[in-house]
Amino acid sequence: MSDDPAAAHTAQPPTQTDAPRPTAPLADAAANLREIPDYLEYWLTAKLNQLRLWTRKVRRAVYLSFLSLVAVATGVAAGVFLLCRGVSDAISVLVGRRWLGDLLTGLLLLAVLAVAVPFAMARSARISRLKTFAAYEYRRRRHREKHGTDVHERSQKKSNHD
């Protein structure tokens, strides 16, 4: 800017093109809003592809687990068969008759199963019950630490007031 006061009066005012137009932010916002469906489509497509990939991985894991289960079951069945066949042959040699060795081996196997299966089921039920009791005791202890009382104490206080 010059020091001449007359030059200050003759200077041209700024043109309208230098100042931002009031409609420019609205036009930019409208343009951005028009992009939202494209971004949403892109995001949804990515999520859908992610879900498909996860499903494919889960399906593959299920197939491999099933094949592993079949392989292990087959191995166990073959082992049990060979064990029973060996026991049967040994008993057959002792008693002198093949059919009697097979019969006694079958009866022995059924007797072992008759004892083992109920024992295993009772043990499993006992372990499950103990785990459930432990989980409830943990919750009760945590509630007592957090609130100063537990569910049973609160219940007893309420029944004493009634």
Tab-separated table of N, CA and C in Angstrom:
chain	number	residue	atom	x	y	z
A	1	MET	N	0.838	-1.164	0.000
A	1	MET	CA	0.000	0.000	0.000
A	1	MET	C	0.889	1.234	0.000
A	2	SER	N	0.466	2.260	-0.726
A	2	SER	CA	1.315	3.458	-0.843
A	2	SER	C	0.992	4.443	0.250
A	3	ASP	N	1.911	5.416	0.466
A	3	ASP	CA	1.727	6.441	1.496
A	3	ASP	C	0.887	7.606	1.005
A	4	ASP	N	0.563	7.628	-0.246
A	4	ASP	CA	-0.199	8.725	-0.839
A	4	ASP	C	-1.666	8.564	-0.483
A	5	PRO	N	-2.295	9.581	0.217
A	5	PRO	CA	-3.712	9.476	0.594
A	5	PRO	C	-4.621	9.513	-0.626
A	6	ALA	N	-4.266	10.126	-1.687
A	6	ALA	CA	-5.118	10.193	-2.874
A	6	ALA	C	-5.185	8.838	-3.540
A	7	ALA	N	-4.119	8.075	-3.483
A	7	ALA	CA	-4.113	6.754	-4.108
A	7	ALA	C	-5.025	5.811	-3.355
A	8	ALA	N	-5.202	6.028	-2.059
A	8	ALA	CA	-6.069	5.162	-1.273
A	8	ALA	C	-7.512	5.318	-1.705
A	9	HIS	N	-7.905	6.563	-2.103
A	9	HIS	CA	-9.283	6.797	-2.527
A	9	HIS	C	-9.535	6.268	-3.919
A	10	THR	N	-8.545	6.134	-4.712
A	10	THR	CA	-8.743	5.688	-6.090
A	10	THR	C	-8.568	4.184	-6.259
A	11	ALA	N	-8.181	3.471	-5.194
A	11	ALA	CA	-7.974	2.030	-5.316
A	11	ALA	C	-9.307	1.344	-5.600
A	12	GLN	N	-9.249	0.306	-6.383
A	12	GLN	CA	-10.447	-0.453	-6.748
A	12	GLN	C	-10.832	-1.377	-5.591
A	13	PRO	N	-12.123	-1.488	-5.355
A	13	PRO	CA	-12.562	-2.427	-4.316
A	13	PRO	C	-12.300	-3.871	-4.796
A	14	PRO	N	-12.164	-4.814	-3.871
A	14	PRO	CA	-11.911	-6.198	-4.277
A	14	PRO	C	-13.068	-6.707	-5.130
A	15	THR	N	-12.738	-7.509	-6.101
A	15	THR	CA	-13.786	-8.029	-6.980
A	15	THR	C	-14.526	-9.159	-6.299
A	16	GLN	N	-15.684	-9.450	-6.813
A	16	GLN	CA	-16.554	-10.477	-6.245
A	16	GLN	C	-15.971	-11.881	-6.426
A	17	THR	N	-15.132	-12.048	-7.448
A	17	THR	CA	-14.567	-13.371	-7.698
A	17	THR	C	-13.527	-13.748	-6.657
A	18	ASP	N	-12.929	-12.771	-5.959
A	18	ASP	CA	-11.935	-13.080	-4.941
A	18	ASP	C	-12.587	-13.637	-3.682
A	19	ALA	N	-13.786	-13.202	-3.349
A	19	ALA	CA	-14.475	-13.647	-2.134
A	19	ALA	C	-15.150	-14.994	-2.395
A	20	PRO	N	-15.197	-15.844	-1.397
A	20	PRO	CA	-15.873	-17.131	-1.592
A	20	PRO	C	-17.370	-16.914	-1.775
A	21	ARG	N	-17.929	-17.667	-2.670
A	21	ARG	CA	-19.370	-17.558	-2.905
A	21	ARG	C	-20.103	-18.232	-1.757
A	22	PRO	N	-21.244	-17.707	-1.363
A	22	PRO	CA	-21.973	-18.312	-0.245
A	22	PRO	C	-22.542	-19.689	-0.603
A	23	THR	N	-22.726	-19.981	-1.861
A	23	THR	CA	-23.299	-21.274	-2.229
A	23	THR	C	-22.239	-22.356	-2.387
A	24	ALA	N	-20.959	-22.026	-2.361
A	24	ALA	CA	-19.891	-23.009	-2.558
A	24	ALA	C	-19.882	-24.095	-1.471
A	25	PRO	N	-20.005	-23.774	-0.187
A	25	PRO	CA	-20.022	-24.847	0.825
A	25	PRO	C	-21.212	-25.779	0.635
A	26	LEU	N	-22.351	-25.228	0.253
A	26	LEU	CA	-23.528	-26.073	0.045
A	26	LEU	C	-23.331	-27.003	-1.144
A	27	ALA	N	-22.695	-26.496	-2.188
A	27	ALA	CA	-22.445	-27.329	-3.357
A	27	ALA	C	-21.459	-28.449	-2.998
A	28	ASP	N	-20.436	-28.106	-2.201
A	28	ASP	CA	-19.490	-29.135	-1.766
A	28	ASP	C	-20.188	-30.181	-0.894
A	29	ALA	N	-21.039	-29.731	0.004
A	29	ALA	CA	-21.765	-30.670	0.862
A	29	ALA	C	-22.681	-31.560	0.028
A	30	ALA	N	-23.359	-30.992	-0.956
A	30	ALA	CA	-24.232	-31.786	-1.817
A	30	ALA	C	-23.427	-32.815	-2.600
A	31	ALA	N	-22.257	-32.432	-3.069
A	31	ALA	CA	-21.410	-33.376	-3.799
A	31	ALA	C	-20.956	-34.504	-2.876
A	32	ASN	N	-20.614	-34.157	-1.633
A	32	ASN	CA	-20.211	-35.178	-0.664
A	32	ASN	C	-21.381	-36.104	-0.323
A	33	LEU	N	-22.561	-35.535	-0.210
A	33	LEU	CA	-23.735	-36.362	0.084
A	33	LEU	C	-24.036	-37.330	-1.049
A	34	ARG	N	-23.778	-36.931	-2.269
A	34	ARG	CA	-24.017	-37.823	-3.401
A	34	ARG	C	-23.039	-38.997	-3.409
A	35	GLU	N	-21.898	-38.843	-2.730
A	35	GLU	CA	-20.913	-39.922	-2.666
A	35	GLU	C	-21.263	-40.970	-1.619
A	36	ILE	N	-22.115	-40.640	-0.674
A	36	ILE	CA	-22.424	-41.546	0.436
A	36	ILE	C	-22.945	-42.902	-0.051
A	37	PRO	N	-23.885	-42.982	-0.989
A	37	PRO	CA	-24.331	-44.314	-1.427
A	37	PRO	C	-23.185	-45.161	-1.993
A	38	ASP	N	-22.253	-44.541	-2.697
A	38	ASP	CA	-21.126	-45.294	-3.243
A	38	ASP	C	-20.234	-45.828	-2.120
A	39	TYR	N	-19.968	-44.987	-1.110
A	39	TYR	CA	-19.177	-45.443	0.023
A	39	TYR	C	-19.913	-46.542	0.785
A	40	LEU	N	-21.212	-46.382	0.965
A	40	LEU	CA	-22.013	-47.379	1.657
A	40	LEU	C	-21.998	-48.706	0.891
A	41	GLU	N	-22.132	-48.649	-0.423
A	41	GLU	CA	-22.071	-49.863	-1.242
A	41	GLU	C	-20.700	-50.534	-1.108
A	42	TYR	N	-19.652	-49.746	-1.123
A	42	TYR	CA	-18.296	-50.275	-0.985
A	42	TYR	C	-18.130	-50.964	0.374
A	43	TRP	N	-18.601	-50.301	1.435
A	43	TRP	CA	-18.493	-50.836	2.784
A	43	TRP	C	-19.305	-52.122	2.927
A	44	LEU	N	-20.544	-52.121	2.420
A	44	LEU	CA	-21.387	-53.314	2.506
A	44	LEU	C	-20.794	-54.476	1.713
A	45	THR	N	-20.236	-54.189	0.551
A	45	THR	CA	-19.608	-55.233	-0.242
A	45	THR	C	-18.411	-55.820	0.497
A	46	ALA	N	-17.623	-54.970	1.119
A	46	ALA	CA	-16.464	-55.448	1.881
A	46	ALA	C	-16.918	-56.313	3.061
A	47	LYS	N	-17.964	-55.884	3.752
A	47	LYS	CA	-18.478	-56.652	4.884
A	47	LYS	C	-19.056	-57.988	4.422
A	48	LEU	N	-19.759	-57.993	3.311
A	48	LEU	CA	-20.313	-59.228	2.768
A	48	LEU	C	-19.202	-60.191	2.359
A	49	ASN	N	-18.164	-59.679	1.736
A	49	ASN	CA	-17.025	-60.520	1.374
A	49	ASN	C	-16.315	-61.054	2.620
A	50	GLN	N	-16.246	-60.227	3.656
A	50	GLN	CA	-15.646	-60.661	4.914
A	50	GLN	C	-16.480	-61.790	5.529
A	51	LEU	N	-17.800	-61.670	5.478
A	51	LEU	CA	-18.693	-62.707	5.991
A	51	LEU	C	-18.543	-63.994	5.178
A	52	ARG	N	-18.444	-63.875	3.862
A	52	ARG	CA	-18.246	-65.055	3.012
A	52	ARG	C	-16.930	-65.754	3.340
A	53	LEU	N	-15.883	-64.981	3.547
A	53	LEU	CA	-14.586	-65.562	3.886
A	53	LEU	C	-14.659	-66.285	5.226
A	54	TRP	N	-15.298	-65.667	6.212
A	54	TRP	CA	-15.450	-66.281	7.529
A	54	TRP	C	-16.247	-67.577	7.407
A	55	THR	N	-17.335	-67.560	6.615
A	55	THR	CA	-18.153	-68.752	6.418
A	55	THR	C	-17.332	-69.856	5.766
A	56	ARG	N	-16.531	-69.503	4.783
A	56	ARG	CA	-15.686	-70.476	4.115
A	56	ARG	C	-14.687	-71.089	5.099
A	57	LYS	N	-14.106	-70.263	5.967
A	57	LYS	CA	-13.154	-70.772	6.951
A	57	LYS	C	-13.841	-71.700	7.956
A	58	VAL	N	-15.027	-71.310	8.399
A	58	VAL	CA	-15.764	-72.146	9.353
A	58	VAL	C	-16.140	-73.472	8.699
A	59	ARG	N	-16.626	-73.411	7.466
A	59	ARG	CA	-17.009	-74.628	6.757
A	59	ARG	C	-15.797	-75.555	6.594
A	60	ARG	N	-14.650	-74.993	6.251
A	60	ARG	CA	-13.435	-75.789	6.098
A	60	ARG	C	-13.050	-76.414	7.440
A	61	ALA	N	-13.161	-75.658	8.512
A	61	ALA	CA	-12.824	-76.190	9.837
A	61	ALA	C	-13.778	-77.322	10.229
A	62	VAL	N	-15.060	-77.172	9.904
A	62	VAL	CA	-16.035	-78.224	10.206
A	62	VAL	C	-15.715	-79.485	9.414
A	63	TYR	N	-15.422	-79.317	8.126
A	63	TYR	CA	-15.072	-80.477	7.297
A	63	TYR	C	-13.843	-81.190	7.849
A	64	LEU	N	-12.800	-80.422	8.175
A	64	LEU	CA	-11.582	-81.042	8.702
A	64	LEU	C	-11.825	-81.713	10.053
A	65	SER	N	-12.658	-81.091	10.885
A	65	SER	CA	-12.990	-81.699	12.176
A	65	SER	C	-13.749	-83.001	11.977
A	66	PHE	N	-14.688	-83.011	11.032
A	66	PHE	CA	-15.462	-84.219	10.753
A	66	PHE	C	-14.549	-85.330	10.240
A	67	LEU	N	-13.667	-84.992	9.305
A	67	LEU	CA	-12.739	-85.995	8.783
A	67	LEU	C	-11.817	-86.522	9.881
A	68	SER	N	-11.369	-85.636	10.750
A	68	SER	CA	-10.516	-86.062	11.864
A	68	SER	C	-11.283	-86.982	12.805
A	69	LEU	N	-12.530	-86.636	13.081
A	69	LEU	CA	-13.352	-87.466	13.950
A	69	LEU	C	-13.555	-88.854	13.350
A	70	VAL	N	-13.840	-88.914	12.043
A	70	VAL	CA	-14.010	-90.207	11.372
A	70	VAL	C	-12.716	-91.001	11.427
A	71	ALA	N	-11.588	-90.349	11.189
A	71	ALA	CA	-10.304	-91.046	11.220
A	71	ALA	C	-10.005	-91.582	12.614
A	72	VAL	N	-10.242	-90.796	13.637
A	72	VAL	CA	-9.982	-91.242	15.008
A	72	VAL	C	-10.939	-92.371	15.386
A	73	ALA	N	-12.215	-92.213	15.040
A	73	ALA	CA	-13.192	-93.262	15.351
A	73	ALA	C	-12.838	-94.566	14.650
A	74	THR	N	-12.400	-94.455	13.408
A	74	THR	CA	-11.996	-95.657	12.676
A	74	THR	C	-10.796	-96.308	13.343
A	75	GLY	N	-9.832	-95.520	13.743
A	75	GLY	CA	-8.652	-96.056	14.431
A	75	GLY	C	-9.017	-96.724	15.745
A	76	VAL	N	-9.899	-96.091	16.507
A	76	VAL	CA	-10.331	-96.675	17.784
A	76	VAL	C	-11.086	-97.977	17.540
A	77	ALA	N	-12.000	-97.948	16.558
A	77	ALA	CA	-12.764	-99.161	16.252
A	77	ALA	C	-11.842	-100.291	15.818
A	78	ALA	N	-10.866	-99.977	14.976
A	78	ALA	CA	-9.924	-101.014	14.540
A	78	ALA	C	-9.126	-101.543	15.724
A	79	GLY	N	-8.690	-100.662	16.609
A	79	GLY	CA	-7.935	-101.082	17.793
A	79	GLY	C	-8.762	-101.962	18.711
A	80	VAL	N	-10.018	-101.563	18.944
A	80	VAL	CA	-10.899	-102.373	19.787
A	80	VAL	C	-11.153	-103.729	19.143
A	81	PHE	N	-11.378	-103.732	17.838
A	81	PHE	CA	-11.603	-104.996	17.144
A	81	PHE	C	-10.397	-105.919	17.273
A	82	LEU	N	-9.207	-105.371	17.033
A	82	LEU	CA	-8.004	-106.200	17.117
A	82	LEU	C	-7.765	-106.693	18.551
A	83	LEU	N	-8.031	-105.856	19.530
A	83	LEU	CA	-7.900	-106.276	20.926
A	83	LEU	C	-8.869	-107.407	21.239
A	84	CYS	N	-10.125	-107.197	20.833
A	84	CYS	CA	-11.126	-108.244	21.073
A	84	CYS	C	-10.766	-109.530	20.322
A	85	ARG	N	-10.293	-109.398	19.112
A	85	ARG	CA	-9.904	-110.580	18.321
A	85	ARG	C	-8.757	-111.314	19.019
A	86	GLY	N	-7.796	-110.562	19.541
A	86	GLY	CA	-6.678	-111.188	20.253
A	86	GLY	C	-7.122	-111.873	21.526
A	87	VAL	N	-7.978	-111.194	22.306
A	87	VAL	CA	-8.497	-111.804	23.532
A	87	VAL	C	-9.302	-113.055	23.183
A	88	SER	N	-10.126	-112.945	22.150
A	88	SER	CA	-10.928	-114.091	21.714
A	88	SER	C	-10.040	-115.266	21.309
A	89	ASP	N	-8.993	-115.003	20.579
A	89	ASP	CA	-8.078	-116.080	20.167
A	89	ASP	C	-7.388	-116.698	21.387
A	90	ALA	N	-7.011	-115.847	22.351
A	90	ALA	CA	-6.348	-116.366	23.552
A	90	ALA	C	-7.303	-117.250	24.351
A	91	ILE	N	-8.545	-116.794	24.512
A	91	ILE	CA	-9.527	-117.606	25.241
A	91	ILE	C	-9.831	-118.879	24.463
A	92	SER	N	-9.911	-118.773	23.136
A	92	SER	CA	-10.163	-119.958	22.304
A	92	SER	C	-9.082	-121.010	22.502
A	93	VAL	N	-7.836	-120.581	22.610
A	93	VAL	CA	-6.732	-121.519	22.830
A	93	VAL	C	-6.878	-122.168	24.204
A	94	LEU	N	-7.302	-121.366	25.221
A	94	LEU	CA	-7.439	-121.903	26.580
A	94	LEU	C	-8.583	-122.904	26.694
A	95	VAL	N	-9.747	-122.598	26.065
A	95	VAL	CA	-10.920	-123.469	26.215
A	95	VAL	C	-11.011	-124.507	25.108
A	96	GLY	N	-10.306	-124.324	24.045
A	96	GLY	CA	-10.273	-125.302	22.977
A	96	GLY	C	-11.352	-125.146	21.919
A	97	ARG	N	-12.215	-124.187	22.027
A	97	ARG	CA	-13.281	-123.994	21.036
A	97	ARG	C	-13.300	-122.524	20.612
A	98	ARG	N	-13.287	-122.314	19.304
A	98	ARG	CA	-13.250	-120.944	18.757
A	98	ARG	C	-14.520	-120.178	19.110
A	99	TRP	N	-15.672	-120.771	18.922
A	99	TRP	CA	-16.946	-120.080	19.172
A	99	TRP	C	-17.085	-119.704	20.640
A	100	LEU	N	-16.592	-120.519	21.532
A	100	LEU	CA	-16.678	-120.214	22.963
A	100	LEU	C	-15.761	-119.048	23.322
A	101	GLY	N	-14.593	-118.965	22.675
A	101	GLY	CA	-13.691	-117.818	22.889
A	101	GLY	C	-14.335	-116.522	22.416
A	102	ASP	N	-15.007	-116.549	21.254
A	102	ASP	CA	-15.712	-115.358	20.751
A	102	ASP	C	-16.845	-114.959	21.693
A	103	LEU	N	-17.604	-115.950	22.151
A	103	LEU	CA	-18.732	-115.687	23.041
A	103	LEU	C	-18.273	-115.086	24.364
A	104	LEU	N	-17.259	-115.676	24.950
A	104	LEU	CA	-16.761	-115.159	26.232
A	104	LEU	C	-16.150	-113.758	26.079
A	105	THR	N	-15.481	-113.502	24.979
A	105	THR	CA	-14.925	-112.170	24.730
A	105	THR	C	-16.039	-111.140	24.589
A	106	GLY	N	-17.104	-111.467	23.865
A	106	GLY	CA	-18.252	-110.563	23.725
A	106	GLY	C	-18.893	-110.267	25.069
A	107	LEU	N	-19.070	-111.315	25.887
A	107	LEU	CA	-19.651	-111.125	27.220
A	107	LEU	C	-18.744	-110.255	28.101
A	108	LEU	N	-17.431	-110.484	28.005
A	108	LEU	CA	-16.482	-109.681	28.776
A	108	LEU	C	-16.546	-108.210	28.363
A	109	LEU	N	-16.609	-107.968	27.062
A	109	LEU	CA	-16.701	-106.592	26.560
A	109	LEU	C	-17.992	-105.926	27.030
A	110	LEU	N	-19.117	-106.631	26.957
A	110	LEU	CA	-20.393	-106.070	27.424
A	110	LEU	C	-20.379	-105.809	28.925
A	111	ALA	N	-19.734	-106.684	29.703
A	111	ALA	CA	-19.649	-106.484	31.147
A	111	ALA	C	-18.824	-105.237	31.479
A	112	VAL	N	-17.703	-105.073	30.764
A	112	VAL	CA	-16.865	-103.884	30.985
A	112	VAL	C	-17.657	-102.623	30.645
A	113	LEU	N	-18.381	-102.651	29.530
A	113	LEU	CA	-19.199	-101.486	29.152
A	113	LEU	C	-20.324	-101.234	30.152
A	114	ALA	N	-20.934	-102.293	30.665
A	114	ALA	CA	-22.031	-102.152	31.630
A	114	ALA	C	-21.564	-101.486	32.914
A	115	VAL	N	-20.309	-101.684	33.260
A	115	VAL	CA	-19.764	-101.052	34.467
A	115	VAL	C	-19.216	-99.663	34.147
A	116	ALA	N	-18.511	-99.529	33.046
A	116	ALA	CA	-17.804	-98.286	32.740
A	116	ALA	C	-18.729	-97.153	32.324
A	117	VAL	N	-19.748	-97.432	31.521
A	117	VAL	CA	-20.609	-96.359	31.004
A	117	VAL	C	-21.366	-95.654	32.129
A	118	PRO	N	-22.091	-96.366	33.023
A	118	PRO	CA	-22.766	-95.641	34.116
A	118	PRO	C	-21.794	-94.893	35.022
A	119	PHE	N	-20.612	-95.493	35.272
A	119	PHE	CA	-19.605	-94.821	36.092
A	119	PHE	C	-19.162	-93.509	35.429
A	120	ALA	N	-18.891	-93.552	34.127
A	120	ALA	CA	-18.448	-92.357	33.398
A	120	ALA	C	-19.552	-91.302	33.366
A	121	MET	N	-20.796	-91.727	33.185
A	121	MET	CA	-21.906	-90.759	33.154
A	121	MET	C	-22.093	-90.105	34.520
A	122	ALA	N	-22.013	-90.885	35.598
A	122	ALA	CA	-22.159	-90.328	36.945
A	122	ALA	C	-21.020	-89.371	37.252
A	123	ARG	N	-19.825	-89.733	36.847
A	123	ARG	CA	-18.672	-88.854	37.072
A	123	ARG	C	-18.833	-87.542	36.308
A	124	SER	N	-19.274	-87.633	35.061
A	124	SER	CA	-19.489	-86.435	34.247
A	124	SER	C	-20.551	-85.536	34.868
A	125	ALA	N	-21.654	-86.133	35.352
A	125	ALA	CA	-22.715	-85.347	35.989
A	125	ALA	C	-22.202	-84.681	37.265
A	126	ARG	N	-21.397	-85.417	38.056
A	126	ARG	CA	-20.853	-84.860	39.294
A	126	ARG	C	-19.921	-83.686	39.001
A	127	ILE	N	-19.060	-83.833	38.005
A	127	ILE	CA	-18.141	-82.750	37.638
A	127	ILE	C	-18.912	-81.537	37.143
A	128	SER	N	-19.934	-81.757	36.332
A	128	SER	CA	-20.751	-80.649	35.829
A	128	SER	C	-21.446	-79.919	36.976
A	129	ARG	N	-22.003	-80.686	37.929
A	129	ARG	CA	-22.675	-80.077	39.079
A	129	ARG	C	-21.696	-79.264	39.914
A	130	LEU	N	-20.506	-79.796	40.150
A	130	LEU	CA	-19.502	-79.068	40.934
A	130	LEU	C	-19.064	-77.787	40.237
A	131	LYS	N	-18.914	-77.836	38.920
A	131	LYS	CA	-18.541	-76.633	38.170
A	131	LYS	C	-19.647	-75.583	38.249
A	132	THR	N	-20.901	-76.027	38.162
A	132	THR	CA	-22.023	-75.091	38.262
A	132	THR	C	-22.061	-74.447	39.642
A	133	PHE	N	-21.897	-75.258	40.706
A	133	PHE	CA	-21.873	-74.703	42.056
A	133	PHE	C	-20.733	-73.713	42.225
A	134	ALA	N	-19.570	-74.038	41.683
A	134	ALA	CA	-18.417	-73.142	41.788
A	134	ALA	C	-18.677	-71.828	41.059
A	135	ALA	N	-19.325	-71.893	39.906
A	135	ALA	CA	-19.632	-70.671	39.157
A	135	ALA	C	-20.596	-69.792	39.932
A	136	TYR	N	-21.628	-70.396	40.552
A	136	TYR	CA	-22.575	-69.608	41.337
A	136	TYR	C	-21.912	-69.045	42.591
A	137	GLU	N	-21.039	-69.799	43.211
A	137	GLU	CA	-20.333	-69.298	44.390
A	137	GLU	C	-19.421	-68.127	44.011
A	138	TYR	N	-18.781	-68.204	42.858
A	138	TYR	CA	-17.944	-67.094	42.374
A	138	TYR	C	-18.801	-65.851	42.164
A	139	ARG	N	-19.960	-66.006	41.529
A	139	ARG	CA	-20.853	-64.857	41.310
A	139	ARG	C	-21.319	-64.278	42.641
A	140	ARG	N	-21.661	-65.167	43.587
A	140	ARG	CA	-22.127	-64.721	44.897
A	140	ARG	C	-21.032	-63.937	45.613
A	141	ARG	N	-19.792	-64.459	45.578
A	141	ARG	CA	-18.670	-63.783	46.221
A	141	ARG	C	-18.395	-62.429	45.560
A	142	ARG	N	-18.437	-62.379	44.237
A	142	ARG	CA	-18.214	-61.128	43.501
A	142	ARG	C	-19.307	-60.108	43.827
A	143	HIS	N	-20.553	-60.567	43.932
A	143	HIS	CA	-21.663	-59.667	44.267
A	143	HIS	C	-21.494	-59.123	45.686
A	144	ARG	N	-21.039	-59.996	46.600
A	144	ARG	CA	-20.837	-59.561	47.985
A	144	ARG	C	-19.721	-58.516	48.056
A	145	GLU	N	-18.635	-58.712	47.299
A	145	GLU	CA	-17.535	-57.747	47.287
A	145	GLU	C	-17.974	-56.418	46.693
A	146	LYS	N	-18.819	-56.485	45.682
A	146	LYS	CA	-19.229	-55.276	44.975
A	146	LYS	C	-20.312	-54.505	45.727
A	147	HIS	N	-21.276	-55.237	46.334
A	147	HIS	CA	-22.434	-54.566	46.930
A	147	HIS	C	-22.523	-54.721	48.444
A	148	GLY	N	-21.620	-55.478	49.065
A	148	GLY	CA	-21.623	-55.616	50.514
A	148	GLY	C	-22.567	-56.695	51.011
A	149	THR	N	-23.327	-57.293	50.160
A	149	THR	CA	-24.248	-58.367	50.524
A	149	THR	C	-24.403	-59.270	49.309
A	150	ASP	N	-24.875	-60.492	49.551
A	150	ASP	CA	-25.082	-61.369	48.401
A	150	ASP	C	-26.568	-61.690	48.257
A	151	VAL	N	-26.881	-62.487	47.291
A	151	VAL	CA	-28.274	-62.775	46.963
A	151	VAL	C	-28.985	-63.463	48.122
A	152	HIS	N	-28.320	-64.441	48.765
A	152	HIS	CA	-28.950	-65.177	49.860
A	152	HIS	C	-29.193	-64.275	51.067
A	153	GLU	N	-28.221	-63.437	51.397
A	153	GLU	CA	-28.399	-62.515	52.522
A	153	GLU	C	-29.529	-61.541	52.249
A	154	ARG	N	-29.603	-61.021	51.035
A	154	ARG	CA	-30.670	-60.090	50.658
A	154	ARG	C	-32.032	-60.785	50.760
A	155	SER	N	-32.099	-62.034	50.331
A	155	SER	CA	-33.347	-62.792	50.383
A	155	SER	C	-33.773	-63.028	51.826
A	156	GLN	N	-32.818	-63.354	52.700
A	156	GLN	CA	-33.145	-63.581	54.109
A	156	GLN	C	-33.615	-62.293	54.781
A	157	LYS	N	-32.992	-61.160	54.465
A	157	LYS	CA	-33.417	-59.878	55.024
A	157	LYS	C	-34.830	-59.542	54.595
A	158	LYS	N	-35.144	-59.809	53.321
A	158	LYS	CA	-36.473	-59.513	52.807
A	158	LYS	C	-37.517	-60.388	53.462
A	159	SER	N	-37.227	-61.683	53.674
A	159	SER	CA	-38.207	-62.579	54.281
A	159	SER	C	-38.383	-62.262	55.761
A	160	ASN	N	-37.342	-61.725	56.426
A	160	ASN	CA	-37.472	-61.333	57.842
A	160	ASN	C	-38.349	-60.091	57.983
A	161	HIS	N	-38.356	-59.208	56.965
A	161	HIS	CA	-39.165	-57.996	57.028
A	161	HIS	C	-40.636	-58.281	56.740
A	162	ASP	N	-40.922	-59.356	56.045
A	162	ASP	CA	-42.322	-59.678	55.680
A	162	ASP	C	-43.084	-60.276	56.792
